[in-house]
C-alpha cells in the first residue's frame, strides 16, 4: 500500500511546491515515516522499516498552512487507512481549504475523531459539514467548538439534515457557534431523528427559551442521547436542568440498552468466530480442491503437450511426404513436358516426311508421265524407223517383188 507521506510528496512534486516539514512530521507521527538524504531529496520508507506502530493521530493544531496544502492533505486523507484522529484546532483554515478537506474526508473510512475547533467555519462550509455527516458512516466524534455555524441559518439547516441522516456519530461539540433561536427547530428535528448520538454540547450559544423547549421535546423522542449540555443559551434554569438530567427510567433504559448491546456484541463475536472457523475450513477445502484442480490441470496440460507433440510429428511426416510427392510430381511433370516436346517434334518431323513423300509421289507420277510420253515418243520413232527401213528395203528390190512383198506384208 502506498504511504500517505509518499502521496503527499508526490502531490507537492507535481504542483512544484516544497513539502512542509510540519506536515511530514505530523504524518510520521500518525503512522508514516520519511527521511532526507544528503542531496535534500525526499525519500519515503515503509512503516515496517522504521516503526511497527504509530499513534494514528494527525495533529496539526495551530498550524498556519496554505490553501493548497490543506487540499493536498484532504487528498491524502481520502485514501489513507492509518489515521484515526485528525486534530486541526485553531488553524484558521481558509474557506477553500475547509471545503477541500470536508469533500475528501467524506470518502474516508478510518478517521473516527475530527477536531475542527477555532477555524471560523461559516456560510457554505456549514452545509459541507452536513454533507460530510450524510456521506461518512465511520465518524464517531466531531468537535466544532468556536466556529460560526449559526451565522447562516439556511446553511445550518443543511447541517442539521446531514446530522439527522448520520448513522455513526456519537459525540458532537457545538460550543460557541453563535446559534440563534431560528436554528433551534432544525436542530431539534435532527436530534429527534438521529439514532446514534450520545453526547451533545450546546453551551454558550443563543438558542433562547423557545429553543430550549424545542430541544426538550426532541430529547423526549431521542433514545440514544446520554448527556446534553445547554448552559449559557438564555434558557430558563429548569429547562436546562431537564435537558441535562436523565430520569431513573432513562438510566434503566440506557443500562438495559447497554446490556443488550454488549450481549449482541458477544453474540456477534461468537458468530464471527464461527464464521471465521467455517471460512477457515472452507478455505482448507478450497485449497484441497484448488490443489486437485491444479494437479488435474497439470495432467491435462501434459496430455495436451503430448498430443501436440504427436500431432506435430505427424504433421512433419505428412509435410515431408507431401514434399516428396510434390518433388516426384514435379519430376513427372518435367518428364511429361519433355515427352510432349519430343512428341511435338516427332509430329513435326512426320508431317515434314509426309510432305516429302507427297512431293516425291508427285514427282514420281510426273516422271512416270514423262517416261510414258518418252516411251510413246520412242515407240513412234521406232515405228517410223522401221517403216523407213522397209521403205529403204523395198526400194532396193524390183518393183514386182516389192509389190508382192508389200501385199504380203499387208
CSV table of C-alpha atoms in Angstrom, one decimal:
chain,number,residue,atom,x,y,z
A,1,UNK,CA,0.0,0.0,0.0
A,2,UNK,CA,1.3,3.4,-0.9
A,3,UNK,CA,2.0,5.5,2.2
A,4,UNK,CA,0.4,8.9,2.9
A,5,UNK,CA,3.8,10.6,3.1
A,6,UNK,CA,4.7,9.3,-0.4
A,7,UNK,CA,1.3,10.5,-1.7
A,8,UNK,CA,1.9,14.0,-0.2
A,9,UNK,CA,5.4,14.3,-1.5
A,10,UNK,CA,4.2,13.2,-5.0
A,11,UNK,CA,1.5,15.8,-4.9
A,12,UNK,CA,4.0,18.5,-3.9
A,13,UNK,CA,6.4,17.5,-6.7
A,14,UNK,CA,3.6,17.5,-9.3
A,15,UNK,CA,2.5,21.0,-8.2
A,16,UNK,CA,6.1,22.3,-7.8
A,17,UNK,CA,5.6,23.0,-4.1
A,18,UNK,CA,8.1,22.3,-1.4
A,19,UNK,CA,6.8,19.7,1.1
A,20,UNK,CA,6.0,21.2,4.5
A,21,UNK,CA,8.2,19.7,7.3
A,22,UNK,CA,5.5,20.1,9.9
A,23,UNK,CA,3.0,18.2,7.7
A,24,UNK,CA,5.5,15.4,7.1
A,25,UNK,CA,6.3,15.2,10.8
A,26,UNK,CA,2.6,15.0,11.6
A,27,UNK,CA,2.1,12.3,9.0
A,28,UNK,CA,5.1,10.5,10.5
A,29,UNK,CA,3.6,10.6,14.0
A,30,UNK,CA,0.3,9.5,12.6
A,31,UNK,CA,1.7,6.4,11.1
A,32,UNK,CA,4.2,7.2,8.3
A,33,UNK,CA,7.9,7.9,8.1
A,34,UNK,CA,10.3,9.7,5.8
A,35,UNK,CA,14.0,10.5,5.6
A,36,UNK,CA,16.0,13.2,3.8
A,37,UNK,CA,19.3,12.3,2.1
A,38,UNK,CA,22.4,14.5,1.7
A,39,UNK,CA,21.1,16.0,-1.6
A,40,UNK,CA,17.9,17.1,0.2
A,41,UNK,CA,15.7,14.8,-1.9
A,42,UNK,CA,12.8,13.3,0.0
A,43,UNK,CA,12.6,9.6,0.1
A,44,UNK,CA,9.8,7.5,1.6
A,45,UNK,CA,10.4,4.4,3.6
A,46,UNK,CA,7.9,1.8,4.6
A,47,UNK,CA,6.5,2.0,8.1
A,48,UNK,CA,7.7,-1.5,8.8
A,49,UNK,CA,11.3,-0.4,8.1
A,50,UNK,CA,11.3,2.2,10.9
A,51,UNK,CA,8.5,1.6,13.3
A,52,UNK,CA,5.9,-1.1,13.6
A,53,UNK,CA,3.3,1.0,15.3
A,54,UNK,CA,2.4,4.8,15.3
A,55,UNK,CA,-0.1,6.9,17.1
A,56,UNK,CA,-2.8,7.1,14.4
A,57,UNK,CA,-3.4,10.8,15.2
A,58,UNK,CA,-2.7,13.5,12.7
A,59,UNK,CA,-2.1,16.5,14.9
A,60,UNK,CA,-1.7,19.9,13.2
A,61,UNK,CA,-3.0,22.2,16.0
A,62,UNK,CA,-2.3,25.9,15.5
A,63,UNK,CA,-0.6,25.3,12.2
A,64,UNK,CA,-1.0,28.0,9.5
A,65,UNK,CA,-0.8,26.3,6.1
A,66,UNK,CA,-1.6,27.4,2.6
A,67,UNK,CA,-4.9,26.5,0.9
A,68,UNK,CA,-3.1,24.2,-1.5
A,69,UNK,CA,-1.5,22.3,1.5
A,70,UNK,CA,-4.9,21.7,3.0
A,71,UNK,CA,-6.2,20.5,-0.3
A,72,UNK,CA,-3.3,18.0,-0.6
A,73,UNK,CA,-3.9,16.8,2.9
A,74,UNK,CA,-7.5,16.2,2.0
A,75,UNK,CA,-6.4,14.1,-0.9
A,76,UNK,CA,-4.1,12.2,1.3
A,77,UNK,CA,-6.8,11.5,4.0
A,78,UNK,CA,-9.3,10.4,1.4
A,79,UNK,CA,-7.2,7.3,0.7
A,80,UNK,CA,-5.4,6.8,4.0
A,81,UNK,CA,-6.3,4.0,6.3
A,82,UNK,CA,-3.7,4.6,9.1
A,83,UNK,CA,-5.1,7.9,10.6
A,84,UNK,CA,-7.9,7.5,13.2
A,85,UNK,CA,-7.9,11.0,14.7
A,86,UNK,CA,-7.5,14.4,12.9
A,87,UNK,CA,-6.9,17.4,15.2
A,88,UNK,CA,-7.0,20.7,13.3
A,89,UNK,CA,-7.7,23.0,16.2
A,90,UNK,CA,-7.1,26.8,15.9
A,91,UNK,CA,-5.6,26.6,12.4
A,92,UNK,CA,-7.9,29.3,10.9
A,93,UNK,CA,-8.1,27.2,7.7
A,94,UNK,CA,-9.1,29.2,4.6
A,95,UNK,CA,-12.6,28.7,3.4
A,96,UNK,CA,-11.5,26.9,0.2
A,97,UNK,CA,-9.2,24.7,2.3
A,98,UNK,CA,-12.1,23.7,4.6
A,99,UNK,CA,-14.2,22.9,1.5
A,100,UNK,CA,-11.5,20.6,0.1
A,101,UNK,CA,-10.8,18.9,3.4
A,102,UNK,CA,-14.5,18.2,4.0
A,103,UNK,CA,-15.0,17.0,0.5
A,104,UNK,CA,-12.2,14.5,0.7
A,105,UNK,CA,-13.0,13.4,4.3
A,106,UNK,CA,-16.4,12.3,3.1
A,107,UNK,CA,-14.8,9.3,1.4
A,108,UNK,CA,-12.5,8.4,4.4
A,109,UNK,CA,-13.3,5.2,6.3
A,110,UNK,CA,-10.7,5.2,9.0
A,111,UNK,CA,-11.0,8.6,10.8
A,112,UNK,CA,-13.4,8.4,13.8
A,113,UNK,CA,-12.4,11.6,15.5
A,114,UNK,CA,-12.4,15.0,13.8
A,115,UNK,CA,-11.5,18.2,15.7
A,116,UNK,CA,-12.2,21.5,13.8
A,117,UNK,CA,-12.2,23.9,16.8
A,118,UNK,CA,-11.5,27.5,16.1
A,119,UNK,CA,-11.5,27.6,12.2
A,120,UNK,CA,-14.2,30.2,11.6
A,121,UNK,CA,-16.3,27.7,9.7
A,122,UNK,CA,-19.4,29.5,8.3
A,123,UNK,CA,-21.5,30.1,5.2
A,124,UNK,CA,-21.4,27.3,2.6
A,125,UNK,CA,-18.8,25.3,4.6
A,126,UNK,CA,-21.5,24.7,7.3
A,127,UNK,CA,-23.6,22.9,4.6
A,128,UNK,CA,-20.5,21.0,3.6
A,129,UNK,CA,-20.1,19.7,7.2
A,130,UNK,CA,-23.7,18.4,6.8
A,131,UNK,CA,-22.8,16.7,3.6
A,132,UNK,CA,-19.8,15.1,5.4
A,133,UNK,CA,-22.2,13.7,8.1
A,134,UNK,CA,-24.6,12.5,5.4
A,135,UNK,CA,-21.9,10.6,3.4
A,136,UNK,CA,-19.4,9.5,6.0
A,137,UNK,CA,-20.6,6.4,8.0
A,138,UNK,CA,-17.5,6.0,10.2
A,139,UNK,CA,-17.0,9.3,12.0
A,140,UNK,CA,-17.9,9.0,15.7
A,141,UNK,CA,-16.7,12.2,17.3
A,142,UNK,CA,-16.9,15.7,15.8
A,143,UNK,CA,-15.8,18.9,17.5
A,144,UNK,CA,-16.9,22.3,16.0
A,145,UNK,CA,-16.3,24.5,19.0
A,146,UNK,CA,-15.5,28.2,18.5
A,147,UNK,CA,-16.8,28.5,14.9
A,148,UNK,CA,-19.6,30.4,13.3
A,149,UNK,CA,-22.1,27.8,12.2
A,150,UNK,CA,-25.1,29.9,13.3
A,151,UNK,CA,-24.4,33.0,11.1
A,152,UNK,CA,-26.2,31.3,8.2
A,153,UNK,CA,-29.4,29.6,9.3
A,154,UNK,CA,-30.0,28.3,5.7
A,155,UNK,CA,-26.7,26.5,5.7
A,156,UNK,CA,-27.2,25.3,9.3
A,157,UNK,CA,-30.4,23.7,8.1
A,158,UNK,CA,-28.4,21.6,5.7
A,159,UNK,CA,-26.0,20.8,8.5
A,160,UNK,CA,-29.0,19.6,10.6
A,161,UNK,CA,-30.2,17.5,7.7
A,162,UNK,CA,-26.9,15.7,7.5
A,163,UNK,CA,-27.0,15.2,11.3
A,164,UNK,CA,-30.4,13.6,11.1
A,165,UNK,CA,-29.3,11.1,8.4
A,166,UNK,CA,-25.9,10.3,10.0
A,167,UNK,CA,-25.6,6.7,11.3
A,168,UNK,CA,-22.3,6.7,13.2
A,169,UNK,CA,-21.7,10.0,15.1
A,170,UNK,CA,-21.8,9.6,18.9
A,171,UNK,CA,-20.3,12.9,20.1
A,172,UNK,CA,-21.0,16.4,18.8
A,173,UNK,CA,-19.5,19.6,20.3
A,174,UNK,CA,-21.2,22.9,19.1
A,175,UNK,CA,-20.0,25.3,21.9
A,176,UNK,CA,-19.6,29.0,21.0
A,177,UNK,CA,-21.1,28.8,17.5
A,178,UNK,CA,-23.5,31.8,17.7
A,179,UNK,CA,-26.5,29.6,17.2
A,180,UNK,CA,-29.6,31.9,17.2
A,181,UNK,CA,-33.2,30.8,18.1
A,182,UNK,CA,-34.1,30.5,14.4
A,183,UNK,CA,-32.0,27.3,14.1
A,184,UNK,CA,-33.4,25.6,17.2
A,185,UNK,CA,-36.3,23.9,15.3
A,186,UNK,CA,-34.0,22.4,12.7
A,187,UNK,CA,-31.6,21.2,15.4
A,188,UNK,CA,-34.4,19.7,17.5
A,189,UNK,CA,-35.7,17.9,14.4
A,190,UNK,CA,-32.2,16.4,13.7
A,191,UNK,CA,-31.9,15.3,17.4
A,192,UNK,CA,-35.3,13.6,17.3
A,193,UNK,CA,-34.3,11.7,14.2
A,194,UNK,CA,-30.7,10.8,15.0
A,195,UNK,CA,-30.3,7.3,16.4
A,196,UNK,CA,-26.6,7.2,17.4
A,197,UNK,CA,-25.7,10.5,19.1
A,198,UNK,CA,-24.9,10.1,22.8
A,199,UNK,CA,-23.2,13.3,23.7
A,200,UNK,CA,-24.2,16.9,22.7
A,201,UNK,CA,-22.6,20.1,23.9
A,202,UNK,CA,-24.6,23.3,23.0
A,203,UNK,CA,-23.1,25.6,25.7
A,204,UNK,CA,-22.6,29.3,25.1
A,205,UNK,CA,-24.9,29.9,22.2
A,206,UNK,CA,-28.1,31.9,21.9
A,207,UNK,CA,-30.9,29.4,21.5
A,208,UNK,CA,-33.3,31.1,23.9
A,209,UNK,CA,-36.4,30.0,25.8
A,210,UNK,CA,-38.2,28.7,22.7
A,211,UNK,CA,-35.2,26.8,21.6
A,212,UNK,CA,-34.9,25.2,25.0
A,213,UNK,CA,-38.5,23.9,24.8
A,214,UNK,CA,-37.9,22.5,21.3
A,215,UNK,CA,-34.8,20.7,22.5
A,216,UNK,CA,-36.6,19.3,25.5
A,217,UNK,CA,-39.4,17.9,23.3
A,218,UNK,CA,-36.8,16.4,20.9
A,219,UNK,CA,-34.9,14.9,23.8
A,220,UNK,CA,-38.1,13.0,24.9
A,221,UNK,CA,-38.2,11.4,21.4
A,222,UNK,CA,-34.5,10.6,21.3
A,223,UNK,CA,-33.4,7.2,22.9
A,224,UNK,CA,-29.7,7.4,22.3
A,225,UNK,CA,-28.6,10.7,23.9
A,226,UNK,CA,-27.0,10.2,27.3
A,227,UNK,CA,-25.7,13.7,28.1
A,228,UNK,CA,-26.7,17.1,26.9
A,229,UNK,CA,-25.0,20.4,28.0
A,230,UNK,CA,-27.0,23.6,27.3
A,231,UNK,CA,-25.8,26.3,29.7
A,232,UNK,CA,-25.3,29.8,28.5
A,233,UNK,CA,-28.2,29.8,26.0
A,234,UNK,CA,-30.6,32.2,27.7
A,235,UNK,CA,-32.7,29.1,28.6
A,236,UNK,CA,-34.5,29.0,31.9
A,237,UNK,CA,-32.6,27.0,34.5
A,238,UNK,CA,-35.4,24.4,35.0
A,239,UNK,CA,-35.3,23.6,31.3
A,240,UNK,CA,-31.5,23.4,31.4
A,241,UNK,CA,-31.7,21.0,34.3
A,242,UNK,CA,-34.4,19.0,32.5
A,243,UNK,CA,-32.1,18.8,29.4
A,244,UNK,CA,-29.1,17.8,31.4
A,245,UNK,CA,-30.8,15.4,33.8
A,246,UNK,CA,-31.7,11.9,32.9
A,247,UNK,CA,-34.5,10.2,34.9
A,248,UNK,CA,-34.1,6.7,36.5
A,249,UNK,CA,-36.3,5.4,33.8
A,250,UNK,CA,-34.0,6.7,31.2
A,251,UNK,CA,-31.0,5.4,33.1
A,252,UNK,CA,-32.5,1.9,33.4
A,253,UNK,CA,-33.4,2.1,29.7
A,254,UNK,CA,-29.9,3.0,28.8
A,255,UNK,CA,-28.4,0.3,31.1
A,256,UNK,CA,-30.7,-2.2,29.5
A,257,UNK,CA,-29.7,-0.9,26.1
A,258,UNK,CA,-26.1,-1.2,27.0
A,259,UNK,CA,-26.5,-4.7,28.3
A,260,UNK,CA,-28.4,-5.7,25.2
A,261,UNK,CA,-25.7,-4.0,23.1
A,262,UNK,CA,-22.9,-5.9,24.9
A,263,UNK,CA,-24.9,-9.1,24.6
A,264,UNK,CA,-25.5,-8.5,20.9
A,265,UNK,CA,-21.8,-7.7,20.5
A,266,UNK,CA,-20.9,-11.0,22.3
A,267,UNK,CA,-23.3,-13.0,20.1
A,268,UNK,CA,-21.9,-11.2,17.1
A,269,UNK,CA,-18.4,-12.0,18.2
A,270,UNK,CA,-19.3,-15.7,18.6
A,271,UNK,CA,-21.0,-15.7,15.2
A,272,UNK,CA,-17.9,-14.1,13.7
A,273,UNK,CA,-15.7,-16.7,15.3
A,274,UNK,CA,-18.0,-19.5,13.9
A,275,UNK,CA,-17.9,-17.8,10.5
A,276,UNK,CA,-14.2,-17.5,10.7
A,277,UNK,CA,-13.8,-21.2,11.6
A,278,UNK,CA,-16.2,-22.1,8.9
A,279,UNK,CA,-14.3,-19.8,6.5
A,280,UNK,CA,-11.0,-21.5,7.6
A,281,UNK,CA,-12.4,-24.9,7.0
A,282,UNK,CA,-13.9,-23.8,3.7
A,283,UNK,CA,-10.5,-22.3,2.8
A,284,UNK,CA,-8.8,-25.6,3.6
A,285,UNK,CA,-11.3,-27.5,1.5
A,286,UNK,CA,-11.0,-24.9,-1.2
A,287,UNK,CA,-7.2,-25.3,-1.0
A,288,UNK,CA,-7.6,-29.0,-1.5
A,289,UNK,CA,-10.0,-28.5,-4.4
A,290,UNK,CA,-7.6,-26.0,-5.9
A,291,UNK,CA,-4.7,-28.4,-5.5
A,292,UNK,CA,-6.7,-31.2,-7.1
A,293,UNK,CA,-7.7,-28.8,-9.9
A,294,UNK,CA,-4.1,-27.8,-10.3
A,295,UNK,CA,-3.0,-31.4,-10.5
A,296,UNK,CA,-5.7,-32.2,-12.9
A,297,UNK,CA,-4.8,-29.1,-14.9
A,298,UNK,CA,-1.2,-30.2,-14.9
A,299,UNK,CA,-2.1,-33.7,-16.2
A,300,UNK,CA,-4.3,-32.2,-18.9
A,301,UNK,CA,-1.6,-29.8,-19.8
A,302,UNK,CA,0.9,-32.7,-20.1
A,303,UNK,CA,-1.6,-34.7,-22.1
A,304,UNK,CA,-2.2,-31.8,-24.3
A,305,UNK,CA,1.5,-31.2,-24.8
A,306,UNK,CA,2.0,-34.9,-25.6
A,307,UNK,CA,-0.9,-34.8,-28.1
A,308,UNK,CA,0.6,-31.6,-29.5
A,309,UNK,CA,4.0,-33.2,-29.9
A,310,UNK,CA,2.4,-36.3,-31.6
A,311,UNK,CA,0.3,-34.1,-33.9
A,312,UNK,CA,3.4,-32.0,-34.7
A,313,UNK,CA,5.4,-35.2,-35.5
A,314,UNK,CA,2.6,-36.5,-37.7
A,315,UNK,CA,2.3,-33.1,-39.4
A,316,UNK,CA,6.1,-33.0,-40.0
A,317,UNK,CA,5.9,-36.5,-41.5
A,318,UNK,CA,2.9,-35.6,-43.6
A,319,UNK,CA,4.7,-32.4,-44.8
A,320,UNK,CA,7.8,-34.5,-45.6
A,321,UNK,CA,5.6,-37.0,-47.6
A,322,UNK,CA,3.8,-34.2,-49.3
A,323,UNK,CA,7.1,-32.6,-50.2
A,324,UNK,CA,8.4,-35.8,-51.6
A,325,UNK,CA,5.2,-36.3,-53.7
A,326,UNK,CA,5.4,-32.7,-54.9
A,327,UNK,CA,9.0,-33.3,-56.0
A,328,UNK,CA,8.0,-36.6,-57.7
A,329,UNK,CA,5.1,-34.8,-59.3
A,330,UNK,CA,7.4,-32.1,-60.4
A,331,UNK,CA,9.8,-34.6,-61.9
A,332,UNK,CA,6.9,-36.4,-63.7
A,333,UNK,CA,5.6,-33.1,-64.9
A,334,UNK,CA,9.1,-32.3,-66.3
A,335,UNK,CA,9.3,-35.7,-68.0
A,336,UNK,CA,5.8,-35.3,-69.4
A,337,UNK,CA,6.8,-31.8,-70.7
A,338,UNK,CA,9.9,-33.3,-72.3
A,339,UNK,CA,7.9,-36.1,-73.9
A,340,UNK,CA,5.3,-33.7,-75.1
A,341,UNK,CA,8.1,-31.6,-76.7
A,342,UNK,CA,9.5,-34.7,-78.3
A,343,UNK,CA,6.1,-35.7,-79.5
A,344,UNK,CA,5.6,-32.3,-81.0
A,345,UNK,CA,9.0,-32.5,-82.7
A,346,UNK,CA,8.2,-36.0,-83.9
A,347,UNK,CA,4.8,-34.9,-85.2
A,348,UNK,CA,6.5,-32.0,-87.0
A,349,UNK,CA,9.1,-34.4,-88.5
A,350,UNK,CA,6.4,-36.8,-89.5
A,351,UNK,CA,4.5,-34.0,-91.2
A,352,UNK,CA,7.6,-33.0,-93.0
A,353,UNK,CA,8.2,-36.6,-94.0
A,354,UNK,CA,4.7,-36.9,-95.2
A,355,UNK,CA,5.1,-33.7,-97.2
A,356,UNK,CA,8.3,-35.0,-98.7
A,357,UNK,CA,6.6,-38.3,-99.5
A,358,UNK,CA,3.7,-36.5,-101.1
A,359,UNK,CA,6.1,-34.4,-103.0
A,360,UNK,CA,8.1,-37.5,-104.0
A,361,UNK,CA,5.0,-39.2,-105.1
A,362,UNK,CA,4.0,-36.2,-107.2
A,363,UNK,CA,7.4,-36.1,-108.7
A,364,UNK,CA,7.3,-39.8,-109.4
A,365,UNK,CA,4.0,-39.5,-111.1
A,366,UNK,CA,5.3,-36.6,-113.1
A,367,UNK,CA,8.4,-38.7,-114.1
A,368,UNK,CA,6.2,-41.7,-114.9
A,369,UNK,CA,4.1,-39.5,-117.1
A,370,UNK,CA,7.2,-38.1,-118.8
A,371,UNK,CA,8.6,-41.6,-119.2
A,372,UNK,CA,5.3,-42.8,-120.7
A,373,UNK,CA,5.4,-39.8,-123.0
A,374,UNK,CA,9.0,-40.6,-123.9
A,375,UNK,CA,8.3,-44.3,-124.4
A,376,UNK,CA,5.4,-43.4,-126.6
A,377,UNK,CA,7.6,-41.0,-128.5
A,378,UNK,CA,10.4,-43.6,-128.8
A,379,UNK,CA,7.8,-46.1,-129.9
A,380,UNK,CA,6.6,-43.7,-132.5
A,381,UNK,CA,10.2,-43.1,-133.5
A,382,UNK,CA,10.9,-46.8,-133.7
A,383,UNK,CA,7.8,-47.4,-135.8
A,384,UNK,CA,8.9,-44.6,-138.0
A,385,UNK,CA,12.4,-46.1,-138.3
A,386,UNK,CA,11.0,-49.5,-139.0
A,387,UNK,CA,8.8,-48.0,-141.7
A,388,UNK,CA,11.8,-46.2,-143.2
A,389,UNK,CA,13.9,-49.3,-143.1
A,390,UNK,CA,11.2,-51.2,-145.0
A,391,UNK,CA,10.9,-48.4,-147.4
A,392,UNK,CA,14.5,-48.5,-148.0
A,393,UNK,CA,14.5,-52.2,-148.3
A,394,UNK,CA,11.6,-52.2,-150.7
A,395,UNK,CA,13.3,-49.6,-152.8
A,396,UNK,CA,16.3,-51.9,-153.4
A,397,UNK,CA,14.2,-54.8,-154.7
A,398,UNK,CA,12.4,-55.0,-158.1
A,399,UNK,CA,9.2,-53.4,-158.3
A,400,UNK,CA,7.4,-56.6,-158.8
A,401,UNK,CA,8.9,-58.2,-155.8
A,402,UNK,CA,8.4,-55.0,-154.0
A,403,UNK,CA,4.7,-55.1,-154.8
A,404,UNK,CA,4.5,-58.7,-153.9
A,405,UNK,CA,6.3,-58.2,-150.6
A,406,UNK,CA,4.1,-55.2,-149.9
A,407,UNK,CA,0.9,-57.2,-150.4
A,408,UNK,CA,2.4,-60.0,-148.4
A,409,UNK,CA,3.3,-57.7,-145.7
A,410,UNK,CA,-0.2,-56.1,-145.8
